Amino acid sequence: MYFLYSLLLTLGLCALLPFFLLAALRHGKYLTGLGGRLGGVEPLDTGGRPVIWLHCVSVGEAQAARPLAQALRSRYPSHALVVSTTTLTGQQLA
């Protein structure tokens, strides 16, 4: 059963890959931040402070996390607060 599942996923990926590549080249929105999603993120200079990391997928989550970020900032003023997102609009808001 696992083999069949893996086979179907692989065939589905191969069938849809050209579509996703064309969409990425046409619109460019999937290419923005691709290096970061693949681990190519520059190290942050936090000055040796402890880090609190909030990850928000979308704009809605970034907006919902705003009160949490404010509370964390006031409770832990000596910590660096890092917010990451996966969407371009989420990055613009963060």
C-alpha positions as MATLAB code, in Angstrom:
seq = 'MYFLYSLLLTLGLCALLPFFLLAALRHGKYLTGLGGRLGGVEPLDTGGRPVIWLHCVSVGEAQAARPLAQALRSRYPSHALVVSTTTLTGQQLA';
ca = [
       0.000    0.000    0.000;
       2.830    2.403    0.851;
       4.454    1.678   -2.507;
       1.234    2.501   -4.355;
       0.839    5.736   -2.380;
       4.431    6.772   -3.150;
       4.013    5.877   -6.797;
       0.836    7.956   -7.148;
       2.460   10.944   -5.442;
       5.493   10.717   -7.708;
       3.371   10.444  -10.857;
       1.193   13.343   -9.710;
       4.250   15.505   -9.070;
       5.691   14.690  -12.480;
       2.380   15.532  -14.152;
       1.925   18.849  -12.316;
       5.527   20.054  -12.277;
       5.405   21.727  -15.736;
       2.263   23.627  -14.722;
       3.861   24.918  -11.515;
       7.064   25.874  -13.309;
       5.164   27.846  -15.963;
       3.045   29.558  -13.304;
       6.170   30.461  -11.333;
       7.875   31.925  -14.385;
       4.759   33.761  -15.555;
       3.749   35.336  -12.255;
       7.002   35.303  -10.304;
       5.186   35.070   -6.973;
       6.452   31.564   -6.264;
      10.036   32.554   -6.996;
      10.076   35.420   -4.506;
      11.694   34.186   -1.325;
      12.481   30.768   -2.775;
      16.025   30.877   -1.427;
      14.735   31.491    2.082;
      12.250   28.649    1.839;
      15.095   26.362    0.817;
      17.226   27.362    3.808;
      19.260   30.188    2.265;
      18.540   32.714    4.988;
      21.183   35.157    6.145;
      22.011   34.888    9.856;
      20.343   37.495   12.038;
      22.432   39.672   14.301;
      20.549   39.507   17.595;
      23.428   40.830   19.653;
      23.647   37.577   21.575;
      20.129   38.005   22.941;
      17.769   35.050   23.263;
      15.368   34.793   20.335;
      11.611   34.304   20.281;
      10.502   33.119   16.862;
       6.937   33.473   15.576;
       6.104   31.808   12.275;
       2.971   32.967   10.453;
       1.911   31.381    7.192;
      -0.298   34.139    5.817;
      -1.471   37.704    6.314;
      -4.329   36.544    8.526;
      -1.986   34.698   10.838;
       0.424   37.643   10.923;
      -2.431   39.951   11.929;
      -3.647   37.466   14.526;
      -0.115   37.169   15.948;
       0.257   40.921   16.411;
      -1.224   40.998   19.962;
       0.918   37.994   20.896;
       4.039   39.718   19.559;
       3.228   42.864   21.542;
       2.675   40.835   24.715;
       5.919   38.928   24.205;
       7.806   42.175   23.638;
       6.525   43.692   26.855;
       7.042   40.508   28.901;
      10.505   39.699   27.493;
      12.077   43.058   26.555;
      15.599   41.611   26.541;
      14.727   39.025   23.869;
      14.868   39.501   20.113;
      11.540   38.860   18.376;
      11.705   37.313   14.905;
       8.603   36.914   12.721;
       8.721   34.733    9.613;
       6.045   34.094    6.986;
       5.647   31.968    3.881;
       3.653   34.326    1.662;
       4.829   37.543    0.047;
       1.927   39.546    1.472;
       2.588   38.054    4.898;
       6.224   39.165    4.642;
       5.162   42.680    3.720;
       2.926   42.867    6.778;
       5.465   41.339    9.170;
];
